[in-house]
Amino acid sequence: MAAIYNTLVMNETNTKIPALIFIYPEAFSDEKIKEDLEDIQANNFDLQILKRDSGAFASFEWIIPTAFGAYILKPYFDSFLSEAGKDHYTFLKKGLTKLIDKGKKYKLSLITSDQTPDKLSKTYSQSLVVSIDFQTIDGRHLRMLFDNNLAFSDWQNGLDQVLTLFEANYTSFPDDILTHELERLKIKQHRMVYVIINADTKELEFRDDSKMFEKYK
């Protein structure tokens, strides 16, 4: 997570890590952003909004930043688990639902150079429009991806599953399901963990970069 903090959060005048970061394309209007996040902002949570410039990336599809995104960091979970934060959890789910809805409203595709026409995966089906990143209580970094072949209701149910896992992670660590699952998979602490929704069972799957490459090579 250190690289994310340095890139997205910290600068010369601000070293405080926010609880929530929402990311929008540079061209997205401030009025629409305000409309999306009005409930979260009205409750005075520590929110940072960033606009991401589009550009060229040399990487696998699941590593390339999506157009819309959110980072739900440890300070948020520390706050919402208090009584004062319970209501705010409802507002967060509402805001995230509006965010992932962008993945159904907008379409993006990747273009390769003439020198590398076969670089893109022929089977990659995760959205290039939206993703959500989470930080576990012990500092792991998980990125939730959303399969374009699934219905929006599947995305919503998957998000509910993830939020339930993270609530337990912050209240029951190290005896929570998420911690045990990552230990079972032997994913190293420093590695990004990708969360995808199984197209058949609609249950969550956890993969590191090597497992993502095996699935989408």
PDB file of C-alpha atoms in Angstrom:
ATOM      1  CA  MET A   1       0.000   0.000   0.000  1.00  0.00           C
ATOM      2  CA  ALA A   2       2.958   2.347   0.484  1.00  0.00           C
ATOM      3  CA  ALA A   3       3.170   3.051  -3.252  1.00  0.00           C
ATOM      4  CA  ILE A   4      -0.530   3.940  -3.340  1.00  0.00           C
ATOM      5  CA  TYR A   5      -0.154   6.341  -0.425  1.00  0.00           C
ATOM      6  CA  ASN A   6       2.797   8.032  -2.092  1.00  0.00           C
ATOM      7  CA  THR A   7       1.109   8.261  -5.488  1.00  0.00           C
ATOM      8  CA  LEU A   8      -2.482   9.094  -4.570  1.00  0.00           C
ATOM      9  CA  VAL A   9      -2.438  10.583  -1.106  1.00  0.00           C
ATOM     10  CA  MET A  10       0.758  12.157   0.068  1.00  0.00           C
ATOM     11  CA  ASN A  11       2.317  15.344  -1.201  1.00  0.00           C
ATOM     12  CA  GLU A  12       4.627  17.952   0.258  1.00  0.00           C
ATOM     13  CA  THR A  13       1.919  19.600   2.332  1.00  0.00           C
ATOM     14  CA  ASN A  14      -0.315  16.657   3.163  1.00  0.00           C
ATOM     15  CA  THR A  15       0.912  13.462   4.835  1.00  0.00           C
ATOM     16  CA  LYS A  16      -2.399  12.385   6.345  1.00  0.00           C
ATOM     17  CA  ILE A  17      -3.908   9.242   4.883  1.00  0.00           C
ATOM     18  CA  PRO A  18      -7.657   9.719   4.222  1.00  0.00           C
ATOM     19  CA  ALA A  19     -10.284   7.132   5.069  1.00  0.00           C
ATOM     20  CA  LEU A  20     -11.783   7.090   1.565  1.00  0.00           C
ATOM     21  CA  ILE A  21     -10.485   7.960  -1.885  1.00  0.00           C
ATOM     22  CA  PHE A  22     -12.824   8.155  -4.885  1.00  0.00           C
ATOM     23  CA  ILE A  23     -11.303   8.401  -8.359  1.00  0.00           C
ATOM     24  CA  TYR A  24     -12.957   9.857 -11.440  1.00  0.00           C
ATOM     25  CA  PRO A  25     -11.771  10.553 -14.993  1.00  0.00           C
ATOM     26  CA  GLU A  26     -10.315  13.997 -15.498  1.00  0.00           C
ATOM     27  CA  ALA A  27     -13.147  14.999 -17.846  1.00  0.00           C
ATOM     28  CA  PHE A  28     -15.925  14.006 -15.428  1.00  0.00           C
ATOM     29  CA  SER A  29     -17.819  17.051 -14.198  1.00  0.00           C
ATOM     30  CA  ASP A  30     -17.540  18.265 -10.613  1.00  0.00           C
ATOM     31  CA  GLU A  31     -21.328  18.545 -10.486  1.00  0.00           C
ATOM     32  CA  LYS A  32     -21.793  14.845 -11.245  1.00  0.00           C
ATOM     33  CA  ILE A  33     -19.158  13.888  -8.678  1.00  0.00           C
ATOM     34  CA  LYS A  34     -20.880  16.000  -6.043  1.00  0.00           C
ATOM     35  CA  GLU A  35     -24.184  14.318  -6.877  1.00  0.00           C
ATOM     36  CA  ASP A  36     -22.628  10.843  -6.525  1.00  0.00           C
ATOM     37  CA  LEU A  37     -20.957  11.531  -3.197  1.00  0.00           C
ATOM     38  CA  GLU A  38     -23.325  13.996  -1.526  1.00  0.00           C
ATOM     39  CA  ASP A  39     -24.376  11.559   1.223  1.00  0.00           C
ATOM     40  CA  ILE A  40     -20.781  10.683   2.129  1.00  0.00           C
ATOM     41  CA  GLN A  41     -19.669  14.312   2.071  1.00  0.00           C
ATOM     42  CA  ALA A  42     -22.676  15.435   4.116  1.00  0.00           C
ATOM     43  CA  ASN A  43     -21.569  13.166   6.957  1.00  0.00           C
ATOM     44  CA  ASN A  44     -18.146  14.785   7.205  1.00  0.00           C
ATOM     45  CA  PHE A  45     -16.058  11.686   6.635  1.00  0.00           C
ATOM     46  CA  ASP A  46     -12.435  11.996   5.638  1.00  0.00           C
ATOM     47  CA  LEU A  47     -12.870  11.781   1.867  1.00  0.00           C
ATOM     48  CA  GLN A  48     -10.414  12.664  -0.877  1.00  0.00           C
ATOM     49  CA  ILE A  49     -11.544  12.976  -4.498  1.00  0.00           C
ATOM     50  CA  LEU A  50      -8.958  12.555  -7.248  1.00  0.00           C
ATOM     51  CA  LYS A  51      -9.227  12.968 -10.986  1.00  0.00           C
ATOM     52  CA  ARG A  52      -7.107  10.602 -13.050  1.00  0.00           C
ATOM     53  CA  ASP A  53      -5.619  11.646 -16.353  1.00  0.00           C
ATOM     54  CA  SER A  54      -5.898   9.091 -19.131  1.00  0.00           C
ATOM     55  CA  GLY A  55      -2.658   7.891 -20.627  1.00  0.00           C
ATOM     56  CA  ALA A  56      -0.658   4.993 -21.975  1.00  0.00           C
ATOM     57  CA  PHE A  57       0.075   1.983 -19.781  1.00  0.00           C
ATOM     58  CA  ALA A  58       2.379  -0.969 -20.342  1.00  0.00           C
ATOM     59  CA  SER A  59       0.934  -3.727 -18.189  1.00  0.00           C
ATOM     60  CA  PHE A  60      -1.535  -6.571 -17.912  1.00  0.00           C
ATOM     61  CA  GLU A  61      -5.189  -5.558 -18.079  1.00  0.00           C
ATOM     62  CA  TRP A  62      -5.935  -6.231 -14.397  1.00  0.00           C
ATOM     63  CA  ILE A  63      -3.060  -3.960 -13.294  1.00  0.00           C
ATOM     64  CA  ILE A  64      -4.017  -0.988 -15.480  1.00  0.00           C
ATOM     65  CA  PRO A  65      -5.972   1.614 -13.441  1.00  0.00           C
ATOM     66  CA  THR A  66      -9.684   1.720 -14.233  1.00  0.00           C
ATOM     67  CA  ALA A  67     -11.402   4.979 -15.202  1.00  0.00           C
ATOM     68  CA  PHE A  68     -13.449   5.056 -11.979  1.00  0.00           C
ATOM     69  CA  GLY A  69     -12.346   3.666  -8.644  1.00  0.00           C
ATOM     70  CA  ALA A  70     -12.350   3.905  -4.889  1.00  0.00           C
ATOM     71  CA  TYR A  71      -9.883   3.133  -2.113  1.00  0.00           C
ATOM     72  CA  ILE A  72     -11.409   2.064   1.196  1.00  0.00           C
ATOM     73  CA  LEU A  73      -8.535   2.353   3.649  1.00  0.00           C
ATOM     74  CA  LYS A  74      -7.909   1.318   7.240  1.00  0.00           C
ATOM     75  CA  PRO A  75      -8.900   4.702   8.764  1.00  0.00           C
ATOM     76  CA  TYR A  76     -12.387   4.248   7.327  1.00  0.00           C
ATOM     77  CA  PHE A  77     -12.987   0.847   8.909  1.00  0.00           C
ATOM     78  CA  ASP A  78     -11.535   2.059  12.206  1.00  0.00           C
ATOM     79  CA  SER A  79     -14.105   4.860  12.155  1.00  0.00           C
ATOM     80  CA  PHE A  80     -17.218   3.122  10.871  1.00  0.00           C
ATOM     81  CA  LEU A  81     -16.933   0.288  13.397  1.00  0.00           C
ATOM     82  CA  SER A  82     -17.590   2.812  16.109  1.00  0.00           C
ATOM     83  CA  GLU A  83     -21.241   3.591  16.886  1.00  0.00           C
ATOM     84  CA  ALA A  84     -20.906   6.985  15.234  1.00  0.00           C
ATOM     85  CA  GLY A  85     -19.907   5.327  11.972  1.00  0.00           C
ATOM     86  CA  LYS A  86     -22.690   2.769  11.645  1.00  0.00           C
ATOM     87  CA  ASP A  87     -25.015   5.063   9.674  1.00  0.00           C
ATOM     88  CA  HIS A  88     -22.146   6.165   7.480  1.00  0.00           C
ATOM     89  CA  TYR A  89     -21.599   2.573   6.360  1.00  0.00           C
ATOM     90  CA  THR A  90     -25.002   2.746   4.634  1.00  0.00           C
ATOM     91  CA  PHE A  91     -23.948   5.911   2.822  1.00  0.00           C
ATOM     92  CA  LEU A  92     -20.700   4.262   1.697  1.00  0.00           C
ATOM     93  CA  LYS A  93     -22.579   1.323   0.173  1.00  0.00           C
ATOM     94  CA  LYS A  94     -24.843   3.781  -1.646  1.00  0.00           C
ATOM     95  CA  GLY A  95     -21.839   5.695  -2.979  1.00  0.00           C
ATOM     96  CA  LEU A  96     -20.053   2.517  -4.089  1.00  0.00           C
ATOM     97  CA  THR A  97     -23.209   1.280  -5.811  1.00  0.00           C
ATOM     98  CA  LYS A  98     -23.363   4.513  -7.820  1.00  0.00           C
ATOM     99  CA  LEU A  99     -19.680   4.075  -8.643  1.00  0.00           C
ATOM    100  CA  ILE A 100     -19.898   0.509  -9.939  1.00  0.00           C
ATOM    101  CA  ASP A 101     -22.982   1.475 -11.947  1.00  0.00           C
ATOM    102  CA  LYS A 102     -20.554   3.471 -14.109  1.00  0.00           C
ATOM    103  CA  GLY A 103     -19.184   0.123 -15.253  1.00  0.00           C
ATOM    104  CA  LYS A 104     -22.504  -0.638 -16.919  1.00  0.00           C
ATOM    105  CA  LYS A 105     -23.114   2.864 -18.268  1.00  0.00           C
ATOM    106  CA  TYR A 106     -19.723   3.384 -19.899  1.00  0.00           C
ATOM    107  CA  LYS A 107     -17.566   1.166 -22.103  1.00  0.00           C
ATOM    108  CA  LEU A 108     -13.803   1.240 -22.542  1.00  0.00           C
ATOM    109  CA  SER A 109     -11.437  -0.800 -24.657  1.00  0.00           C
ATOM    110  CA  LEU A 110      -7.668  -1.032 -24.815  1.00  0.00           C
ATOM    111  CA  ILE A 111      -5.648  -0.358 -27.942  1.00  0.00           C
ATOM    112  CA  THR A 112      -2.225  -1.877 -28.515  1.00  0.00           C
ATOM    113  CA  SER A 113       0.537  -0.549 -30.691  1.00  0.00           C
ATOM    114  CA  ASP A 114       1.121  -1.980 -34.161  1.00  0.00           C
ATOM    115  CA  GLN A 115       4.241  -3.682 -32.835  1.00  0.00           C
ATOM    116  CA  THR A 116       2.328  -5.677 -30.180  1.00  0.00           C
ATOM    117  CA  PRO A 117      -1.061  -6.617 -31.697  1.00  0.00           C
ATOM    118  CA  ASP A 118      -1.325  -9.849 -29.649  1.00  0.00           C
ATOM    119  CA  LYS A 119      -0.467  -8.325 -26.278  1.00  0.00           C
ATOM    120  CA  LEU A 120      -4.051  -8.169 -24.966  1.00  0.00           C
ATOM    121  CA  SER A 121      -5.751 -11.205 -23.485  1.00  0.00           C
ATOM    122  CA  LYS A 122      -8.413 -12.709 -25.741  1.00  0.00           C
ATOM    123  CA  THR A 123     -10.477 -13.819 -22.726  1.00  0.00           C
ATOM    124  CA  TYR A 124     -10.172 -10.924 -20.244  1.00  0.00           C
ATOM    125  CA  SER A 125     -13.721  -9.975 -19.234  1.00  0.00           C
ATOM    126  CA  GLN A 126     -13.259  -7.733 -16.186  1.00  0.00           C
ATOM    127  CA  SER A 127     -14.401  -4.135 -16.438  1.00  0.00           C
ATOM    128  CA  LEU A 128     -11.852  -1.534 -17.495  1.00  0.00           C
ATOM    129  CA  VAL A 129     -14.234   1.157 -16.243  1.00  0.00           C
ATOM    130  CA  VAL A 130     -14.452   0.506 -12.499  1.00  0.00           C
ATOM    131  CA  SER A 131     -12.691  -1.268  -9.623  1.00  0.00           C
ATOM    132  CA  ILE A 132     -12.590  -0.885  -5.831  1.00  0.00           C
ATOM    133  CA  ASP A 133      -9.491  -1.266  -3.645  1.00  0.00           C
ATOM    134  CA  PHE A 134      -9.562  -2.251   0.029  1.00  0.00           C
ATOM    135  CA  GLN A 135      -6.978  -2.373   2.806  1.00  0.00           C
ATOM    136  CA  THR A 136      -7.136  -5.149   5.400  1.00  0.00           C
ATOM    137  CA  ILE A 137      -6.419  -4.587   9.070  1.00  0.00           C
ATOM    138  CA  ASP A 138      -2.925  -6.042   8.611  1.00  0.00           C
ATOM    139  CA  GLY A 139      -2.141  -3.894   5.582  1.00  0.00           C
ATOM    140  CA  ARG A 140      -2.911  -6.204   2.682  1.00  0.00           C
ATOM    141  CA  HIS A 141      -4.154  -4.628  -0.545  1.00  0.00           C
ATOM    142  CA  LEU A 142      -7.155  -6.183  -2.330  1.00  0.00           C
ATOM    143  CA  ARG A 143      -8.652  -4.978  -5.602  1.00  0.00           C
ATOM    144  CA  MET A 144     -12.206  -5.970  -6.499  1.00  0.00           C
ATOM    145  CA  LEU A 145     -12.858  -6.393 -10.218  1.00  0.00           C
ATOM    146  CA  PHE A 146     -16.239  -6.623 -11.948  1.00  0.00           C
ATOM    147  CA  ASP A 147     -16.917  -9.078 -14.783  1.00  0.00           C
ATOM    148  CA  ASN A 148     -18.634  -7.482 -17.765  1.00  0.00           C
ATOM    149  CA  ASN A 149     -20.429 -10.761 -18.493  1.00  0.00           C
ATOM    150  CA  LEU A 150     -22.307 -10.655 -15.179  1.00  0.00           C
ATOM    151  CA  ALA A 151     -25.457  -8.716 -14.337  1.00  0.00           C
ATOM    152  CA  PHE A 152     -25.365  -5.561 -12.253  1.00  0.00           C
ATOM    153  CA  SER A 153     -27.180  -7.455  -9.484  1.00  0.00           C
ATOM    154  CA  ASP A 154     -24.248  -9.904  -9.398  1.00  0.00           C
ATOM    155  CA  TRP A 155     -21.878  -6.973  -8.986  1.00  0.00           C
ATOM    156  CA  GLN A 156     -23.986  -5.638  -6.113  1.00  0.00           C
ATOM    157  CA  ASN A 157     -24.107  -9.032  -4.396  1.00  0.00           C
ATOM    158  CA  GLY A 158     -20.353  -9.458  -4.823  1.00  0.00           C
ATOM    159  CA  LEU A 159     -19.736  -6.036  -3.304  1.00  0.00           C
ATOM    160  CA  ASP A 160     -21.965  -6.942  -0.343  1.00  0.00           C
ATOM    161  CA  GLN A 161     -19.906 -10.114   0.148  1.00  0.00           C
ATOM    162  CA  VAL A 162     -16.662  -8.145   0.170  1.00  0.00           C
ATOM    163  CA  LEU A 163     -17.942  -5.538   2.615  1.00  0.00           C
ATOM    164  CA  THR A 164     -19.143  -8.308   4.946  1.00  0.00           C
ATOM    165  CA  LEU A 165     -15.712  -9.960   4.805  1.00  0.00           C
ATOM    166  CA  PHE A 166     -13.985  -6.681   5.615  1.00  0.00           C
ATOM    167  CA  GLU A 167     -16.274  -5.891   8.516  1.00  0.00           C
ATOM    168  CA  ALA A 168     -15.354  -9.289  10.003  1.00  0.00           C
ATOM    169  CA  ASN A 169     -11.689  -8.701   9.195  1.00  0.00           C
ATOM    170  CA  TYR A 170     -11.663  -5.572  11.347  1.00  0.00           C
ATOM    171  CA  THR A 171     -13.711  -7.055  14.187  1.00  0.00           C
ATOM    172  CA  SER A 172     -12.445 -10.642  14.382  1.00  0.00           C
ATOM    173  CA  PHE A 173      -8.869 -10.630  13.031  1.00  0.00           C
ATOM    174  CA  PRO A 174      -6.998 -13.000  12.840  1.00  0.00           C
ATOM    175  CA  ASP A 175      -9.899 -15.449  13.144  1.00  0.00           C
ATOM    176  CA  ASP A 176     -11.941 -14.058  10.256  1.00  0.00           C
ATOM    177  CA  ILE A 177     -12.806 -15.795   6.982  1.00  0.00           C
ATOM    178  CA  LEU A 178     -10.821 -13.416   4.757  1.00  0.00           C
ATOM    179  CA  THR A 179      -7.598 -13.857   6.719  1.00  0.00           C
ATOM    180  CA  HIS A 180      -7.947 -17.642   6.705  1.00  0.00           C
ATOM    181  CA  GLU A 181      -8.696 -17.668   2.977  1.00  0.00           C
ATOM    182  CA  LEU A 182      -5.587 -15.635   2.125  1.00  0.00           C
ATOM    183  CA  GLU A 183      -3.480 -17.853   4.386  1.00  0.00           C
ATOM    184  CA  ARG A 184      -4.881 -20.959   2.682  1.00  0.00           C
ATOM    185  CA  LEU A 185      -3.972 -19.588  -0.735  1.00  0.00           C
ATOM    186  CA  LYS A 186      -0.452 -18.728   0.489  1.00  0.00           C
ATOM    187  CA  ILE A 187      -0.558 -15.291  -1.131  1.00  0.00           C
ATOM    188  CA  LYS A 188       2.403 -13.300   0.127  1.00  0.00           C
ATOM    189  CA  GLN A 189       1.713 -10.286   2.327  1.00  0.00           C
ATOM    190  CA  HIS A 190       3.122  -7.714  -0.102  1.00  0.00           C
ATOM    191  CA  ARG A 191       1.287  -9.005  -3.174  1.00  0.00           C
ATOM    192  CA  MET A 192      -1.823  -7.421  -4.601  1.00  0.00           C
ATOM    193  CA  VAL A 193      -4.833  -9.712  -4.215  1.00  0.00           C
ATOM    194  CA  TYR A 194      -7.496  -9.532  -6.927  1.00  0.00           C
ATOM    195  CA  VAL A 195     -11.092 -10.332  -5.993  1.00  0.00           C
ATOM    196  CA  ILE A 196     -13.295 -11.560  -8.822  1.00  0.00           C
ATOM    197  CA  ILE A 197     -16.833 -12.942  -8.920  1.00  0.00           C
ATOM    198  CA  ASN A 198     -17.039 -16.517 -10.184  1.00  0.00           C
ATOM    199  CA  ALA A 199     -19.282 -16.443 -13.257  1.00  0.00           C
ATOM    200  CA  ASP A 200     -20.917 -19.779 -12.395  1.00  0.00           C
ATOM    201  CA  THR A 201     -21.279 -19.800  -8.616  1.00  0.00           C
ATOM    202  CA  LYS A 202     -21.356 -15.998  -8.098  1.00  0.00           C
ATOM    203  CA  GLU A 203     -19.005 -16.560  -5.151  1.00  0.00           C
ATOM    204  CA  LEU A 204     -15.794 -14.592  -4.636  1.00  0.00           C
ATOM    205  CA  GLU A 205     -12.409 -15.814  -5.841  1.00  0.00           C
ATOM    206  CA  PHE A 206      -9.032 -14.483  -4.689  1.00  0.00           C
ATOM    207  CA  ARG A 207      -6.025 -14.448  -7.014  1.00  0.00           C
ATOM    208  CA  ASP A 208      -2.572 -12.900  -7.150  1.00  0.00           C
ATOM    209  CA  ASP A 209      -0.903 -11.749 -10.387  1.00  0.00           C
ATOM    210  CA  SER A 210       0.336 -15.229 -11.272  1.00  0.00           C
ATOM    211  CA  LYS A 211      -3.149 -16.736 -10.880  1.00  0.00           C
ATOM    212  CA  MET A 212      -4.677 -13.898 -12.908  1.00  0.00           C
ATOM    213  CA  PHE A 213      -2.158 -14.585 -15.669  1.00  0.00           C
ATOM    214  CA  GLU A 214      -3.079 -18.275 -15.638  1.00  0.00           C
ATOM    215  CA  LYS A 215      -6.765 -17.386 -16.024  1.00  0.00           C
ATOM    216  CA  TYR A 216      -6.403 -14.696 -18.684  1.00  0.00           C
ATOM    217  CA  LYS A 217      -3.190 -15.521 -20.563  1.00  0.00           C
TER     218      LYS A 217
END
